[in-house]
Coordinates of C-alpha atoms and ligand atoms in Angstrom, one line a residue:
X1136 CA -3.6 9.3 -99.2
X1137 CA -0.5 7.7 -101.1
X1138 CA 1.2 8.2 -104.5
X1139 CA -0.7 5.3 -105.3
X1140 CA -4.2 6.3 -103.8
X1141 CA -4.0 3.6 -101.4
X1142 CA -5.2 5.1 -98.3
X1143 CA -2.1 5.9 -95.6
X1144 CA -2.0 3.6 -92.1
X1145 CA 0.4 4.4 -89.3
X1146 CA 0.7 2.4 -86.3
X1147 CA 3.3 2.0 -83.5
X1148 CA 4.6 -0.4 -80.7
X1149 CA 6.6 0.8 -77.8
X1150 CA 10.0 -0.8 -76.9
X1151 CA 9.4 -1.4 -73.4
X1152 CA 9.6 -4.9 -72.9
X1153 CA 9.1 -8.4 -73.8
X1154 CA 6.1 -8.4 -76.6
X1155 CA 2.9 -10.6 -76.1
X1156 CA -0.2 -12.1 -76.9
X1157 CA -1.7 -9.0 -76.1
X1158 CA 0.4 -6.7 -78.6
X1159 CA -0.2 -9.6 -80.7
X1160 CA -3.8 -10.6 -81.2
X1161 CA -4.5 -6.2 -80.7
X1162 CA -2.2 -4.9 -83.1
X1163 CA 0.5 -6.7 -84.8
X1164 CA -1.9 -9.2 -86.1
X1165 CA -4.0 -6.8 -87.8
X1166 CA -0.8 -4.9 -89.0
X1167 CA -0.1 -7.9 -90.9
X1168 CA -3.6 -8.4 -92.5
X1169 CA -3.9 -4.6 -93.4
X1170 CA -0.7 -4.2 -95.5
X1171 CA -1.9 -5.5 -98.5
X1172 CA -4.7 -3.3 -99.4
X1173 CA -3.0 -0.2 -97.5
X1174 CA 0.0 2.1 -97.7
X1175 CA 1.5 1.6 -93.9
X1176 CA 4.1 2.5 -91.6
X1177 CA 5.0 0.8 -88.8
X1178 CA 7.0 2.3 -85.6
X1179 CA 9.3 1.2 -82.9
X1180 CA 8.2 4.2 -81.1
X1181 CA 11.3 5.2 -78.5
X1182 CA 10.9 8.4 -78.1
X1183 CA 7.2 7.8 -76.6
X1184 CA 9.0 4.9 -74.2
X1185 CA 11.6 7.4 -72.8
X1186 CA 8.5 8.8 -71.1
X1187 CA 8.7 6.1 -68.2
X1188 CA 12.5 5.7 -67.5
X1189 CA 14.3 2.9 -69.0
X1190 CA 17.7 0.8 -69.1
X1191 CA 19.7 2.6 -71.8
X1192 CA 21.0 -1.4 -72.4
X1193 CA 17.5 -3.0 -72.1
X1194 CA 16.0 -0.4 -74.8
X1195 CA 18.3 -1.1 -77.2
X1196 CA 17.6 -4.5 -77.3
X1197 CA 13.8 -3.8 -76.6
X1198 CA 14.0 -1.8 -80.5
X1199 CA 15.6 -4.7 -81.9
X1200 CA 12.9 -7.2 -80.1
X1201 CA 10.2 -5.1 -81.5
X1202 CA 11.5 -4.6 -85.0
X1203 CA 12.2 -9.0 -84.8
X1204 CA 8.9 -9.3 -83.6
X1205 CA 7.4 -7.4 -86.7
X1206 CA 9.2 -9.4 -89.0
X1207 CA 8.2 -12.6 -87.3
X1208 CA 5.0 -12.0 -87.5
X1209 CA 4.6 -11.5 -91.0
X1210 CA 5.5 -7.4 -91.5
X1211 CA 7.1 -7.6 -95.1
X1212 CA 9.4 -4.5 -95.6
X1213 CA 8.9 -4.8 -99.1
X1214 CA 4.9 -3.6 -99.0
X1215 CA 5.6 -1.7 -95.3
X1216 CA 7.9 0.5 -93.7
X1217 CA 9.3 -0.5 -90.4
X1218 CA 11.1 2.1 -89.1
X1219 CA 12.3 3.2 -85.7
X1220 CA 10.9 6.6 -84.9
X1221 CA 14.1 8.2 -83.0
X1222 CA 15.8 7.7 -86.7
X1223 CA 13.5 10.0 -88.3
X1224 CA 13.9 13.8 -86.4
X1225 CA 10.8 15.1 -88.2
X1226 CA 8.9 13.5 -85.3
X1227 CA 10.1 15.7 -82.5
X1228 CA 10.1 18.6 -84.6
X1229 CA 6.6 18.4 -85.6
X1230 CA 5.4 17.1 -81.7
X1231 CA 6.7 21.0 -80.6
X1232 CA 4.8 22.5 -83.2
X1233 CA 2.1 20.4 -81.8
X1234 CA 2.7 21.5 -78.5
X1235 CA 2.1 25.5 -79.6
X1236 CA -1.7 23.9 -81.2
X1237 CA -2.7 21.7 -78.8
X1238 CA -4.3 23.1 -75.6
X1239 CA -3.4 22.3 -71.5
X1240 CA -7.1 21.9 -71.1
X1241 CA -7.1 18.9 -74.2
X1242 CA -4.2 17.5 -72.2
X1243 CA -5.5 17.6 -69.1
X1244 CA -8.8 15.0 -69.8
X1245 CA -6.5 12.6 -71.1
X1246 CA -7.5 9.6 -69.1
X1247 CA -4.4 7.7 -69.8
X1248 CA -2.4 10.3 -68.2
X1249 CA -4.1 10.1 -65.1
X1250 CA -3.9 6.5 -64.9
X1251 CA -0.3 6.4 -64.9
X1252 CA 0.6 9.2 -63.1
X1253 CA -2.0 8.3 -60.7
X1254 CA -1.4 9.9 -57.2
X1255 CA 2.2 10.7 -58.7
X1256 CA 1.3 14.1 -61.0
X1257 CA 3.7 16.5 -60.1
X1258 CA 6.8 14.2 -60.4
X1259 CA 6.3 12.6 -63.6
X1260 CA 8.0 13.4 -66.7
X1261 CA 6.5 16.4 -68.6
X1262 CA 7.6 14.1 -71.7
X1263 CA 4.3 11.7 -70.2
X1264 CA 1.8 14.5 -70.1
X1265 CA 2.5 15.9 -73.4
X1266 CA 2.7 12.3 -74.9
X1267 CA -0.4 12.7 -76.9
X1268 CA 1.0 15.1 -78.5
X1269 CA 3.9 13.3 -80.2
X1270 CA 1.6 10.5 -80.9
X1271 CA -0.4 13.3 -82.9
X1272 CA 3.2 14.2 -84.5
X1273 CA 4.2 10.4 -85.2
X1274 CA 0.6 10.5 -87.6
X1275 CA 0.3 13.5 -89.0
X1276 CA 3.8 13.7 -90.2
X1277 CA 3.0 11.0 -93.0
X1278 CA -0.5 12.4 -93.7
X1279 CA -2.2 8.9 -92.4
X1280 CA -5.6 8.8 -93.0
X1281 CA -6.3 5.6 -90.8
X1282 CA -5.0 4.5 -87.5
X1283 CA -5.6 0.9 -86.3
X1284 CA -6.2 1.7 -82.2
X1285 CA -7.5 0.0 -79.5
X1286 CA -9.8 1.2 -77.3
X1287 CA -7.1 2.5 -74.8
X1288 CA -6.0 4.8 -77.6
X1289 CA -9.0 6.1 -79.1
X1290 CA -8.7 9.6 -76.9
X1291 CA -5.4 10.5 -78.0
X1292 CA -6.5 9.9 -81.1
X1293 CA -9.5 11.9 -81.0
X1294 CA -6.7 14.6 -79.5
X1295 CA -5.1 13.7 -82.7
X1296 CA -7.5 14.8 -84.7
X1297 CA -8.8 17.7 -82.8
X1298 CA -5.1 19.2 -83.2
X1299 CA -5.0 18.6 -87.2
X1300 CA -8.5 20.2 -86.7
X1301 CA -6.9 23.6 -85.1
X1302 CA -4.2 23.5 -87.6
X1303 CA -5.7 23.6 -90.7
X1304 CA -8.2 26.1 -89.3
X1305 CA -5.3 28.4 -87.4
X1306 CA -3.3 28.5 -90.9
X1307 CA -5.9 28.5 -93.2
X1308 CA -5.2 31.6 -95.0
X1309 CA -1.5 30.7 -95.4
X1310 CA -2.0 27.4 -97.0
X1311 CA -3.3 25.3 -94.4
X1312 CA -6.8 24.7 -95.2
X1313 CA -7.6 21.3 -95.3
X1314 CA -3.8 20.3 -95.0
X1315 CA -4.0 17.6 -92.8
X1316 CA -6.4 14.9 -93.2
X1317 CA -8.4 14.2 -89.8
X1318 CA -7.2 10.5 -89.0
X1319 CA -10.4 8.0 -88.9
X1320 CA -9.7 5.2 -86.2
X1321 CA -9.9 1.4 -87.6
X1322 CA -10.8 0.5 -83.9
X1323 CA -10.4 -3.5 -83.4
X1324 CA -13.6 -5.5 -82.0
X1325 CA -13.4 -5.7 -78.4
X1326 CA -12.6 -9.4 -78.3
X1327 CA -9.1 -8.6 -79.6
X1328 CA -8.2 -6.6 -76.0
X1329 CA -6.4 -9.3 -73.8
X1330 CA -6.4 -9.0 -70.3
X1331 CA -4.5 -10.4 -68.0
X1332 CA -4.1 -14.0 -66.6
X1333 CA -4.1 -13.3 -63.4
X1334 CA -6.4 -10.4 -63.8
X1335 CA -9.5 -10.1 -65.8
X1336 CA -10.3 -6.7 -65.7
X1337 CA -6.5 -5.6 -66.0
X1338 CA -5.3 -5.8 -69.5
X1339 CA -2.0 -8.0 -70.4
X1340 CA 1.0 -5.4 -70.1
X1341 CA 4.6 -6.3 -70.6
X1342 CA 5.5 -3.4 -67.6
X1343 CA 3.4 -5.7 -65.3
X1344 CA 5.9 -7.4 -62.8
X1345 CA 4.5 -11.1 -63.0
X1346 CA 5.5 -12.6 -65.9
X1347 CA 2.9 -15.4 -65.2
X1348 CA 0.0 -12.5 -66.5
X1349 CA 0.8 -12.8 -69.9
X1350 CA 2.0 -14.9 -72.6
X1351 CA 5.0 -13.5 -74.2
X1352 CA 6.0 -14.2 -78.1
X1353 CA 9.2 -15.7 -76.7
X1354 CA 7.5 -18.2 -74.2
X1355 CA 8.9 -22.2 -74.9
X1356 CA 6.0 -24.1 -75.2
X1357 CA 6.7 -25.9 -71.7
X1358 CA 5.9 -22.3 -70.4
X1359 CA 2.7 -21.9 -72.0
X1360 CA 1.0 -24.6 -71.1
X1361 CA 1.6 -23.8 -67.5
X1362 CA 0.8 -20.3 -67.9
X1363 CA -2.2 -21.5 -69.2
X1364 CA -3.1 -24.2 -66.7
X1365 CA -2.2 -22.0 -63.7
X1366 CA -4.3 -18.9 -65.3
X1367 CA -7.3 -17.8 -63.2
X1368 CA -11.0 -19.3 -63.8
X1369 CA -13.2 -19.9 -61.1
X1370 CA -15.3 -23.1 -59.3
X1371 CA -18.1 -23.2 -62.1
X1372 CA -18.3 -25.1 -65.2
X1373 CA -17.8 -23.3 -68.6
X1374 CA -21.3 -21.7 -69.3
X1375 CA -24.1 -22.1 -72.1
X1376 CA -24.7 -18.4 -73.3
X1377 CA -22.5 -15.5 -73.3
X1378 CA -24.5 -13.7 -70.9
X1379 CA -23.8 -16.1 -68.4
X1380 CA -20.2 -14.7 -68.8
X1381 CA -20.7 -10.6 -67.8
X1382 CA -19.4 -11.1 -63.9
X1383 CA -16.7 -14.2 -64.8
X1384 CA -13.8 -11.6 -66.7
X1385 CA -11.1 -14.6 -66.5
X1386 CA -13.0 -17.0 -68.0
X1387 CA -14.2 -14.5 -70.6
X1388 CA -10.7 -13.5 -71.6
X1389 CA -9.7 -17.6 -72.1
X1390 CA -12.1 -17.9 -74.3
X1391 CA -11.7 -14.2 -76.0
X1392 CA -8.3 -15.8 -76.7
X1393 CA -9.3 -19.0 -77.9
X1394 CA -11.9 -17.3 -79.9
X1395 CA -9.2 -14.4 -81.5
X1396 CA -6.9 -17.2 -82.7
X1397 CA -9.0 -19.9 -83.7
X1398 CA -11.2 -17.3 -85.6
X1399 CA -14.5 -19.1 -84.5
X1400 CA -17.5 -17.4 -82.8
X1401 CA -17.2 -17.6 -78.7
X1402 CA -20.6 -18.4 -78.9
X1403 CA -19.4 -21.9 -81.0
X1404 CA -16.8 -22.2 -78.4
X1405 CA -19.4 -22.2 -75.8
X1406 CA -21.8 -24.4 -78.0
X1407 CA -18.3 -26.9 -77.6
X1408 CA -17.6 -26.7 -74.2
X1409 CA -20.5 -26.1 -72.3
X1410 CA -20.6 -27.9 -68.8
X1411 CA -17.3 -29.3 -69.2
X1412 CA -14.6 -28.4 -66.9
X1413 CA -11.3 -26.0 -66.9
X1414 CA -9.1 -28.9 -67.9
X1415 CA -10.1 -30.0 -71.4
X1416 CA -10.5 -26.3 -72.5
X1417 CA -7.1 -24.9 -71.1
X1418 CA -5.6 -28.1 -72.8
X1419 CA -6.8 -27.2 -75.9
X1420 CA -6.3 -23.5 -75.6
X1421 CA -2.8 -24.2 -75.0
X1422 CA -2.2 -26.3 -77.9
X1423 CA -4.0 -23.2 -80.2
X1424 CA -1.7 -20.9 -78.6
X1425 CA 1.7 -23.1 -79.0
X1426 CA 0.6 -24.0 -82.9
X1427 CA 0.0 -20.3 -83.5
X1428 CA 3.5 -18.9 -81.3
X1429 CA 5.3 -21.2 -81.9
X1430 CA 6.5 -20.6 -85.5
X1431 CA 6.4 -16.9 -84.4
X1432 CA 9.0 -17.7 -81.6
X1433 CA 11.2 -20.0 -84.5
X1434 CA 11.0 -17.1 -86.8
X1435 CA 12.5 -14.6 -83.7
X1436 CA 15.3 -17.0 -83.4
X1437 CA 16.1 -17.3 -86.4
X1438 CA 15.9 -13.3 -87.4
X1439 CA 17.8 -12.1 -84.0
X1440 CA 20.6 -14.1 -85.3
X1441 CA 20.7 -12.2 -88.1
X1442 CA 22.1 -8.7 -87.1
X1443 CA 22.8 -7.4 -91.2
X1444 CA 19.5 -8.4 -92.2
X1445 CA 18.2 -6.6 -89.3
X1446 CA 20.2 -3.8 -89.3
X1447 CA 19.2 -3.3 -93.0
X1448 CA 15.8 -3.3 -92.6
X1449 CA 15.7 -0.7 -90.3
X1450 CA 18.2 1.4 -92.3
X1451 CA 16.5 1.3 -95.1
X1452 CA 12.8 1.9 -93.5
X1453 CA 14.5 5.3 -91.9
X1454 CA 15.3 6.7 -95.5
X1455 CA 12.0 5.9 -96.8
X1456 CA 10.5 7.6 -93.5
X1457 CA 12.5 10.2 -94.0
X1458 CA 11.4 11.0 -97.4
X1459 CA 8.1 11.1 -96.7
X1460 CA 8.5 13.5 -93.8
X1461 CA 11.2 15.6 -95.4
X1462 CA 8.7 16.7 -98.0
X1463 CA 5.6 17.4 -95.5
X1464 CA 7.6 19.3 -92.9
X1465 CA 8.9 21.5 -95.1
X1466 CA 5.5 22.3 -96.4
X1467 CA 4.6 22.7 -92.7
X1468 CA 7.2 25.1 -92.0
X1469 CA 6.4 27.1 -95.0
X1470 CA 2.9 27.4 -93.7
X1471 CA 3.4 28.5 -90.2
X1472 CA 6.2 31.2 -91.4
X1473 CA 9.3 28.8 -90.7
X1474 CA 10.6 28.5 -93.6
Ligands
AQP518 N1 -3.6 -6.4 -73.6 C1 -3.7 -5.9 -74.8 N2 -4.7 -6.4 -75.6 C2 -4.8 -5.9 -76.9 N3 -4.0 -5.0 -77.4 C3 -3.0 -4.6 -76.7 N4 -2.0 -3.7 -76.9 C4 -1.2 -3.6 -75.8 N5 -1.6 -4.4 -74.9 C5 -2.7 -5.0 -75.3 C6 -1.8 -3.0 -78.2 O1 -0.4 -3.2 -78.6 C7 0.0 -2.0 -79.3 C8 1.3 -1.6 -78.8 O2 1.2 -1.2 -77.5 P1 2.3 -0.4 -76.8 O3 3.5 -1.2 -76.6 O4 2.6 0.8 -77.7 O5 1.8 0.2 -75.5 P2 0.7 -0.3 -74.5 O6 -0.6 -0.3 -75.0 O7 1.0 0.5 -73.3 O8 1.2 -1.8 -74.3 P3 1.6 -2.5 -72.9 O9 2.0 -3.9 -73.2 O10 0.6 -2.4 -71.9 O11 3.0 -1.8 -72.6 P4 3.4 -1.0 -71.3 O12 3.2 -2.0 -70.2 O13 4.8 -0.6 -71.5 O14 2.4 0.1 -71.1 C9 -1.1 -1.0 -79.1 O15 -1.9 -0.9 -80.3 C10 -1.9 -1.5 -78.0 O16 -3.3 -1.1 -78.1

């Protein structure tokens, strides 16, 4: 909880690539609509990016991209804090404390791990497997109470909490008891996961190597449209009933999108285009998606041209991150003996 009892939100983005409609409609969106009735943070998270290895050149500009694409979307620094996280050393600090509370055996069921280490374990960074860990760090260090996460997230959340859990019962005779709050998801309906347009059981990913899977905030509106007319459906009409849709994923995500930016029902959707073909839906899908992106993509013009104002935003989201932290991790480190 705040100084002004609003309750505390962090969230995060990493800066691994080009951001789209994925990172959109699943998080960024909802960033936006939370910050007026919460206290929230909002990271460029490059310490949890440095996991996979990337371009020293292309992250840089990946931060700045992220932190643009915040902005752009309607992030006001003025009622959030955008920050990047490798600006604020509290994080790292915290995550190794985390790694003396958290247990191999918490780590080890961590689904997410296993998926992208896959048949690759033992060569991985160690940074990847304790991951959840920071990501425990990047919350707790602010005290967040809520944490908007999509279902890929919810275990190392859970982890999250299980840590602040440990904590607060490890140190409870030293001032720990009930120190940290334990983190409550605000997990996002189902229809705001975006998989890919190639792919309808793969989500969208900005690591994936096609560019033609996903719908990126920078996209001209030429490229749209044939992203979105080239994008996978199959030989049937559009169905009645949303039953009819359980083995058809692509056509489910197309209308999941059209659904998450229109704001109207997919059962509506279907109620509109029943029986019809491909055509007259993608056409209109594509002019949702260009009247929603494409003042989004003028706004990330028209800010990356704008280094200072950049620049300062950041700047001054570190010192207020900073502030925060400073004061709770010195109250950790009194309470674990540190300090
Ligand atoms: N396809 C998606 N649908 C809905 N939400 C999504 N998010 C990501 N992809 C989708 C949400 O965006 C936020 C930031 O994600 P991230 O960049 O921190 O990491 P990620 O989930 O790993 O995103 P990507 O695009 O798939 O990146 P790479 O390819 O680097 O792994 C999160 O809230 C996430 O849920």
């Amino acid at each position: 909880m705040s100084s002004n009892n609003k309750k505390r939100v962090f969230s995060g983005v990493q800066p691994t690539g080009s951001l789209h409609l994925g990172n959109y409609l699943g998080a960024i969106k909802n960033f936006v609509n939370l910050q007026n009735d919460f206290d929230c943070l909002y990271c460029i998270v490059d310490l949890h990016a440095i996991t996979v290895w990337q371009n020293p050149v292309n992250l840089r500009a990946n931060i700045l991209d992220v932190a643009s694409a915040y902005l752009a979307c309607g992030i006001d620094p003025k009622k959030s804090i955008i920050f990047v996280q490798s600006s604020v050393p509290h994080h790292v600090e915290l995550s190794w404390i985390f790694n003396c509370i958290s247990r191999i055996g918490w780590l080890n069921r961590m689904t997410q791990f296993k998926e992208k280490a896959g048949k690759n374990k033992e060569k991985v960074s160690a940074g990847l497997y304790i991951y959840p860990n920071l990501m425990a760090a990047d919350i707790l260090l602010y005290l967040a109470d809520l944490v908007p996460v999509g279902d890929d997230q919810k275990q190392h959340l859970e982890l999250t909490r299980d840590i602040a859990q440990k904590f607060n019962n490890d140190y409870s005779e030293f001032g720990g008891k009930d120190f940290f709050p334990i983190p409550e998801p605000l997990i996002l309906d189902e229809s705001s996961r975006v998989m890919s347009l190639r792919d309808g059981t793969k989500k969208m990913s900005k690591s994936e190597t096609s560019s033609m899977t996903r719908i990126e905030l920078k996209d001209e509106n030429d490229l749209i449209i044939k992203k979105i007319s080239k994008a996978k459906t199959d030989a049937f009409p559009i169905p009645e009933s949303i039953d009819e849709l359980g083995n058809r994923p692509e056509v489910k995500n197309l209308l999941n999108i059209f659904s998450s930016l229109s704001e109207v029902p997919v059962l509506n959707i279907l109620n509109n285009y029943a029986g019809k073909q491909f055509s007259d839906f993608k056409k209109d899908l594509s002019d949702l998606l260009i009247a929603r992106l494409e003042p989004i993509r003028n706004e990330l013009i028209r800010i990356e041209g704008d280094n200072g104002y950049l620049r300062d935003v950041l700047e001054d989201g570190a010192i207020r991150a900073n502030e925060k932290s400073e004061r709770n991790i010195k109250e950790i480190r009194k309470i674990i003996g540190l300090g």
